Tab-separated table of C-alpha atoms in Angstrom:
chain	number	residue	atom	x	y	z
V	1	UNK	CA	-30.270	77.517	-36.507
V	2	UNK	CA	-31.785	74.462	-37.564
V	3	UNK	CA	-32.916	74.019	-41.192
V	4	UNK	CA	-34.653	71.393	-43.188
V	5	UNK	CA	-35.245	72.004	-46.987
V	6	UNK	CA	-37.567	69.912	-48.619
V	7	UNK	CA	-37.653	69.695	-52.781
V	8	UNK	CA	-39.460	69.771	-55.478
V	9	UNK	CA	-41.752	71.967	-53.577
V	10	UNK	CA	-44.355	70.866	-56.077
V	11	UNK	CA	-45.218	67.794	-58.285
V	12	UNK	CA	-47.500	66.661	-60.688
V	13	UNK	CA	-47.686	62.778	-62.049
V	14	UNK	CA	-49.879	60.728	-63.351
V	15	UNK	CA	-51.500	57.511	-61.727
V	16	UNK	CA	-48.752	54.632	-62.023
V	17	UNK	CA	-45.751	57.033	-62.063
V	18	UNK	CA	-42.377	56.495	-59.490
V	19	UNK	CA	-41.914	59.586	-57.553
V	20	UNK	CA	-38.566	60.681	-55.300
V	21	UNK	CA	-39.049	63.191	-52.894
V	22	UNK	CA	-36.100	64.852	-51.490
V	23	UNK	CA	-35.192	66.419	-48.088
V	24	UNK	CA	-31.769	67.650	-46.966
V	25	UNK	CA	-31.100	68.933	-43.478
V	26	UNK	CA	-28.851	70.836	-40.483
V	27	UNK	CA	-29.608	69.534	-37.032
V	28	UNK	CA	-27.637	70.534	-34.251
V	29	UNK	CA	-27.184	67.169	-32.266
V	30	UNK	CA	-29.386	65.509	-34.617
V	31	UNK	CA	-31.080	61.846	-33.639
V	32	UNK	CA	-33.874	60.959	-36.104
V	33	UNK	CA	-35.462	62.123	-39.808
V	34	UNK	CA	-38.941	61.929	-40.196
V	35	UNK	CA	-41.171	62.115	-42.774
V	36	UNK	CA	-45.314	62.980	-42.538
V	37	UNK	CA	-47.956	62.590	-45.161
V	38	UNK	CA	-50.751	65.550	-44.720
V	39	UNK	CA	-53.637	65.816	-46.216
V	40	UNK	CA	-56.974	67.560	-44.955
V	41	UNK	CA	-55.747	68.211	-41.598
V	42	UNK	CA	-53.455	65.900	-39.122
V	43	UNK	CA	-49.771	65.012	-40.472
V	44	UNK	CA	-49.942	61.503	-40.523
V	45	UNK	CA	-46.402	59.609	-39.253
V	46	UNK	CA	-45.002	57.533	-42.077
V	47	UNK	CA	-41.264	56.900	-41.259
V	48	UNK	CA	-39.194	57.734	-38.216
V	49	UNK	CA	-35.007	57.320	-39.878
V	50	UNK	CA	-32.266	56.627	-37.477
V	51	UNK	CA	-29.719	54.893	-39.106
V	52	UNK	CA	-27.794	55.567	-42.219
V	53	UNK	CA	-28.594	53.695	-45.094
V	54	UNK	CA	-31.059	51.471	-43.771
V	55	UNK	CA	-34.550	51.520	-45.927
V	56	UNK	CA	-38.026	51.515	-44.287
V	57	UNK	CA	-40.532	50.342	-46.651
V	58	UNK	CA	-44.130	50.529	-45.990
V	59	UNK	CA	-46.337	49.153	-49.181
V	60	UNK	CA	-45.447	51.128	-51.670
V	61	UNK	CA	-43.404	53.581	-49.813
V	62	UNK	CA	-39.971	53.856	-49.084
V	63	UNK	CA	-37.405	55.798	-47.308
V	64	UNK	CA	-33.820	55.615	-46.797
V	65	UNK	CA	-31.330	57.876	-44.858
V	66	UNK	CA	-27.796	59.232	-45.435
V	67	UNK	CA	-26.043	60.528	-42.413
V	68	UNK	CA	-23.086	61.412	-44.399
V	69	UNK	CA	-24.735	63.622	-46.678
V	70	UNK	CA	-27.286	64.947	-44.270
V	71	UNK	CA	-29.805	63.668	-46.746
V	72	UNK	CA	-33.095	61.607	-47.123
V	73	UNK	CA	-35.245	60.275	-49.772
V	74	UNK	CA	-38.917	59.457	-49.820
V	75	UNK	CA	-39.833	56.947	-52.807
V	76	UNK	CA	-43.508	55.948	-53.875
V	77	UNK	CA	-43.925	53.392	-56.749
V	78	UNK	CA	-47.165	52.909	-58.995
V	79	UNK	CA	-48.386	56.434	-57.401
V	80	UNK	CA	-52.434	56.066	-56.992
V	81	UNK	CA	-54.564	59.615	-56.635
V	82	UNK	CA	-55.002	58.738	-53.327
V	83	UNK	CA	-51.452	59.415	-53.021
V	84	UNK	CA	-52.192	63.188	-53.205
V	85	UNK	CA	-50.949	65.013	-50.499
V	86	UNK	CA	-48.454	67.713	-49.259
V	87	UNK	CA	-44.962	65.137	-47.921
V	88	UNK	CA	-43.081	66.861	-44.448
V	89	UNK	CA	-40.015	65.990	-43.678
V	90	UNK	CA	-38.729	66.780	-40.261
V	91	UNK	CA	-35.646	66.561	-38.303
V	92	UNK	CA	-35.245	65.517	-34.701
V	93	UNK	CA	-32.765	66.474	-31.666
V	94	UNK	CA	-31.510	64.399	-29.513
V	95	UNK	CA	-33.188	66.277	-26.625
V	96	UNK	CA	-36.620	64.951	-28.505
V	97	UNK	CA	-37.783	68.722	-27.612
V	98	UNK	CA	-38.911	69.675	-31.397
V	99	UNK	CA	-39.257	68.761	-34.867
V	100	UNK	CA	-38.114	71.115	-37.527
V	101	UNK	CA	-39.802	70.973	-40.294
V	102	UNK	CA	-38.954	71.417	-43.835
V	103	UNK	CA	-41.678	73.129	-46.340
V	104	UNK	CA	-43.015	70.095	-47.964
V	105	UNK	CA	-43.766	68.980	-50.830
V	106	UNK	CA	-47.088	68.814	-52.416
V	107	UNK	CA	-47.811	65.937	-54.645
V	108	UNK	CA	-50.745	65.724	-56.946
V	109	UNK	CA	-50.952	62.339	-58.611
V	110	UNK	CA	-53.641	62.774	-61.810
V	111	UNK	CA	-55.653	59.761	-62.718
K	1	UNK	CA	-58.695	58.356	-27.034
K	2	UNK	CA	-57.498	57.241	-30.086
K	3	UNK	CA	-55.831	59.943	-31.156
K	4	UNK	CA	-54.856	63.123	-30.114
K	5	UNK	CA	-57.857	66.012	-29.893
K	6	UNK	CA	-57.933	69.558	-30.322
K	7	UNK	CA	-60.550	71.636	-29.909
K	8	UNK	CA	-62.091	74.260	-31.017
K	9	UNK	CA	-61.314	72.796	-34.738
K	10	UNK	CA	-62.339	76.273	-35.847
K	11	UNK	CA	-61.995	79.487	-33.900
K	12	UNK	CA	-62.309	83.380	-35.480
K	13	UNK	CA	-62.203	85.814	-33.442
K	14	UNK	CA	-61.730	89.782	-33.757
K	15	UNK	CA	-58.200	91.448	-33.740
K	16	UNK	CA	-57.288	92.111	-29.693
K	17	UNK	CA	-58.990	89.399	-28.204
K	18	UNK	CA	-57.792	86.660	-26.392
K	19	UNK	CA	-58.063	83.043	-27.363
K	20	UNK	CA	-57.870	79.852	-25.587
K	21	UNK	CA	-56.984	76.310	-27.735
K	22	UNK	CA	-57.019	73.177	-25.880
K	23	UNK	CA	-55.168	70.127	-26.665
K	24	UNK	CA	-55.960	66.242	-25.652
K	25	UNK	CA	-52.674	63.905	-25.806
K	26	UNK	CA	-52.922	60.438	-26.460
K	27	UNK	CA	-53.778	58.169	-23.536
K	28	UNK	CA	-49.772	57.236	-21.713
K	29	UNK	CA	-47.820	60.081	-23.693
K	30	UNK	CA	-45.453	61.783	-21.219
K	31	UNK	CA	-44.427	64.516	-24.403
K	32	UNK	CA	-47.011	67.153	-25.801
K	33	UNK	CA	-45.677	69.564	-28.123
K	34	UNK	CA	-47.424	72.723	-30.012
K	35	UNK	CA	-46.473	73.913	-33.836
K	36	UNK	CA	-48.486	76.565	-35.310
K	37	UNK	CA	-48.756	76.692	-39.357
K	38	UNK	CA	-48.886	79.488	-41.737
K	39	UNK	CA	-50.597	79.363	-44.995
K	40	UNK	CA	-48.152	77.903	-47.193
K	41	UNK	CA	-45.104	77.767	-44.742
K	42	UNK	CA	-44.003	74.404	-42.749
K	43	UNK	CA	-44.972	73.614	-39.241
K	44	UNK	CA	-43.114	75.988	-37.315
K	45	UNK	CA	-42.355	74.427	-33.557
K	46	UNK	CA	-43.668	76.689	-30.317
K	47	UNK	CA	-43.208	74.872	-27.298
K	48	UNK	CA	-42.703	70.960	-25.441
K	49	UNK	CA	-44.339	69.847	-22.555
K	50	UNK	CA	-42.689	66.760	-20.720
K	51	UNK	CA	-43.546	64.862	-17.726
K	52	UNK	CA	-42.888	67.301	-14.848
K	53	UNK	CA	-40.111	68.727	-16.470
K	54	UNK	CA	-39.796	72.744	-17.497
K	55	UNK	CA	-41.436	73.134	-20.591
K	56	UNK	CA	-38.823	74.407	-23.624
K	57	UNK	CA	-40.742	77.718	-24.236
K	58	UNK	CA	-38.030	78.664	-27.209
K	59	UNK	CA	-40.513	79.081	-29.856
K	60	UNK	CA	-42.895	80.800	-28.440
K	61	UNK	CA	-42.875	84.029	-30.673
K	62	UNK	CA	-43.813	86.767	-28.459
K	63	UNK	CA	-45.007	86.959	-24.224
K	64	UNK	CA	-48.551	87.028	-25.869
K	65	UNK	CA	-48.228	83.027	-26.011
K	66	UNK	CA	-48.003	80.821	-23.111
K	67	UNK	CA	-49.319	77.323	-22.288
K	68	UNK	CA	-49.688	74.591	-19.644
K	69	UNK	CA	-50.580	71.450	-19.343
K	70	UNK	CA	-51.972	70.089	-16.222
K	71	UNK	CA	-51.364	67.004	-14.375
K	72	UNK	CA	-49.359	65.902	-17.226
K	73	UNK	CA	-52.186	65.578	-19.348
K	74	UNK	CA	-54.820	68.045	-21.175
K	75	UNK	CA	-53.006	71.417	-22.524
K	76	UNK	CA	-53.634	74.663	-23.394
K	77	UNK	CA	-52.045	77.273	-25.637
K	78	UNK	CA	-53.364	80.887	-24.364
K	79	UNK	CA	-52.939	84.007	-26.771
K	80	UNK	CA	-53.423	87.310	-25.319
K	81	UNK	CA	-54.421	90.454	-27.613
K	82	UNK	CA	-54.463	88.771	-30.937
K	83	UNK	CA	-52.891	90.006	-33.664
K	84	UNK	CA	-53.679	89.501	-37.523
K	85	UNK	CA	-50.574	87.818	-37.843
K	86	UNK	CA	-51.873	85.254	-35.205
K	87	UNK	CA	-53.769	83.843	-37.667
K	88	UNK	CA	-52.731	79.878	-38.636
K	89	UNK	CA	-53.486	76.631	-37.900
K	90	UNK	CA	-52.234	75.455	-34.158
K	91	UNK	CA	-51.253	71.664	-34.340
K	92	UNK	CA	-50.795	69.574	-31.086
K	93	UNK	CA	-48.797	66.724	-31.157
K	94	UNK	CA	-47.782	64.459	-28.884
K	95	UNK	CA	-45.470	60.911	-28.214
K	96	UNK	CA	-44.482	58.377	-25.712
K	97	UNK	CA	-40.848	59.932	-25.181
K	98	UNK	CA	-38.870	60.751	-22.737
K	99	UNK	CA	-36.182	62.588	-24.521
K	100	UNK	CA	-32.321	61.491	-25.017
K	101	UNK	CA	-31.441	58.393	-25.581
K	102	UNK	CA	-34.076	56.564	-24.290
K	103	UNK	CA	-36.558	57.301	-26.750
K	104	UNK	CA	-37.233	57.426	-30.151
K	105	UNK	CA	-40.816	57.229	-30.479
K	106	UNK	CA	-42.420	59.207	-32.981
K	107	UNK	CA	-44.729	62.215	-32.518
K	108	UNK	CA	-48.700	61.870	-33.613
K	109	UNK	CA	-50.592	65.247	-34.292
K	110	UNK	CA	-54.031	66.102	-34.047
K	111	UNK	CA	-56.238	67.715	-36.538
K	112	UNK	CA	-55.651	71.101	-35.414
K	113	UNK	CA	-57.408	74.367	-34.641
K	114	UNK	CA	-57.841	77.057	-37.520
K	115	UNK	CA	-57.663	80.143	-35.890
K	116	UNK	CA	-58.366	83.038	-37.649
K	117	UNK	CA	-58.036	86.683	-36.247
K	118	UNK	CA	-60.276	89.296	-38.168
C-alpha cells in the first residue's frame, strides 16, 4: 500500500524564521511528488517534483526531490504570518489515477 | 470557470439519508478525481474519472458511494444511507491529464463540501 509520511506534523516560528518541511514516501510505480499549501478550504498546487535533485523555487519557496532516498523537502525563507497554513505532500502514480497524501504539516508562523 | 466548483459548500443532514455533492471541473480537464477528508487526517483518495475511460472506483469505501460524471464534464458523488462516520469534507479535484506518460499536469481542487451527518 502506498504511504506518504509527512513531518514535523506541527510547527511554530516566528516571522523571519527558515523553515524545512519534510516528506518521505512509498509509491508503487511512482511518477511525480507534490506538495499543496491549504489554508481555509482548497489545497492550493505549489510544486509538482519529477526529477531527482532538481529545485523548484517559487519566491520564497523551495523544493527539491531525492529519488534515491524516496525523499522531499519543502523550504520557506524569511517565513511571513501569511505563511500560516497546514503543507500536503502527495505522491503520484504513473497511471495519474490518485494522489496519496501524507498528513501534513501545519505551520503557524507568529508575528 | 476559473476554478473548479463544488457545491453544496455546506451540507448536514440526519443519519440514514442520502446525499448528493456535485462537482464542476475546470473548463478542458479530461481528469476529475474525488478525496474525502477527515478531521485531522490527510486527503484520503475515493475515485478518478477520465475521459471515457472506466472510472478507478478503488477507494470508494463501501457500495454506499458511487459517482458519475456526465459527458465528461459535471460530477457527482452519491451517498446512500449516511452514516456518522460519513461525516468529512469531500474535495473535487481535477487536471488536464491523460494518465501515463503523457502527462504530468498537476491536479487543482475545489473548495469542497462539508458534509456533516447528525
Amino acid at each position: 500500500e502506498d504511504k506518504v509520511v509527512q513531518s514535523p506534523l506541527s510547527l511554530v516560528v516566528h516571522e523571519g524564521d527558515t523553515v524545512t518541511l519534510n516528506c518521505s514516501y512509498e509509491v508503487t510505480n511512482f511518477r511525480s511528488l507534490l506538495w499543496y499549501k491549504q489554508e481555509k478550504k482548497a489545497p492550493t498546487f505549489l510544486f509538482m517534483l519529477t526529477s531527482s535533485g532538481i529545485e523548484k523555487k517559487s519566491g520564497r519557496l523551495s523544493s527539491i526531490l531525492d529519488k534515491k532516498e524516496l525523499f522531499s523537502i519543502l523550504n520557506i525563507t524569511a517565513t511571513q504570518t501569511g505563511d500560516s497554513a497546514v503543507y500536503l505532500c502527495a505522491g503520484e502514480e504513473t497511471s495519474g489515477s490518485r494522489l496519496t497524501f501524507g498528513e501534513g504539516t501545519q505551520l503557524t508562523v507568529n508575528p | 470557470g476559473a476554478g473548479v466548483s463544488q457545491s453544496p459548500s455546506n451540507k448536514v443532514t440526519e443519519k440514514g439519508k442520502d446525499v448528493e455533492l456535485r462537482c464542476d471541473p475546470i473548463s478542458g480537464h479530461t481528469a476529475l478525481y474525488w478525496y474525502r477528508q477527515s478531521l485531522g487526517q490527510g486527503l484520503e483518495f475515493l475515485i478518478y474519472f477520465q475521459g471515457n475511460s472506466a472510472p478507478d472506483k478503488s477507494g470508494l469505501p463501501s457500495d454506499r458511494f458511487s459517482a458519475e460524471r456526465t459527458g465528461g464534464s459535471v460530477s457527482t458523488l452519491t451517498i446512500q444511507r449516511t452514516q456518522q462516520e460519513d461525516s468529512a469534507v469531500y474535495l473535487c479535484a481535477s487536471s488536464f491529464s491523460r494518465g501515463g506518460i503523457y502527462s504530468n499536469q498537476p491536479q487543482h481542487f475545489g473548495d469542497g463540501t462539508r458534509l456533516s451527518i447528525l
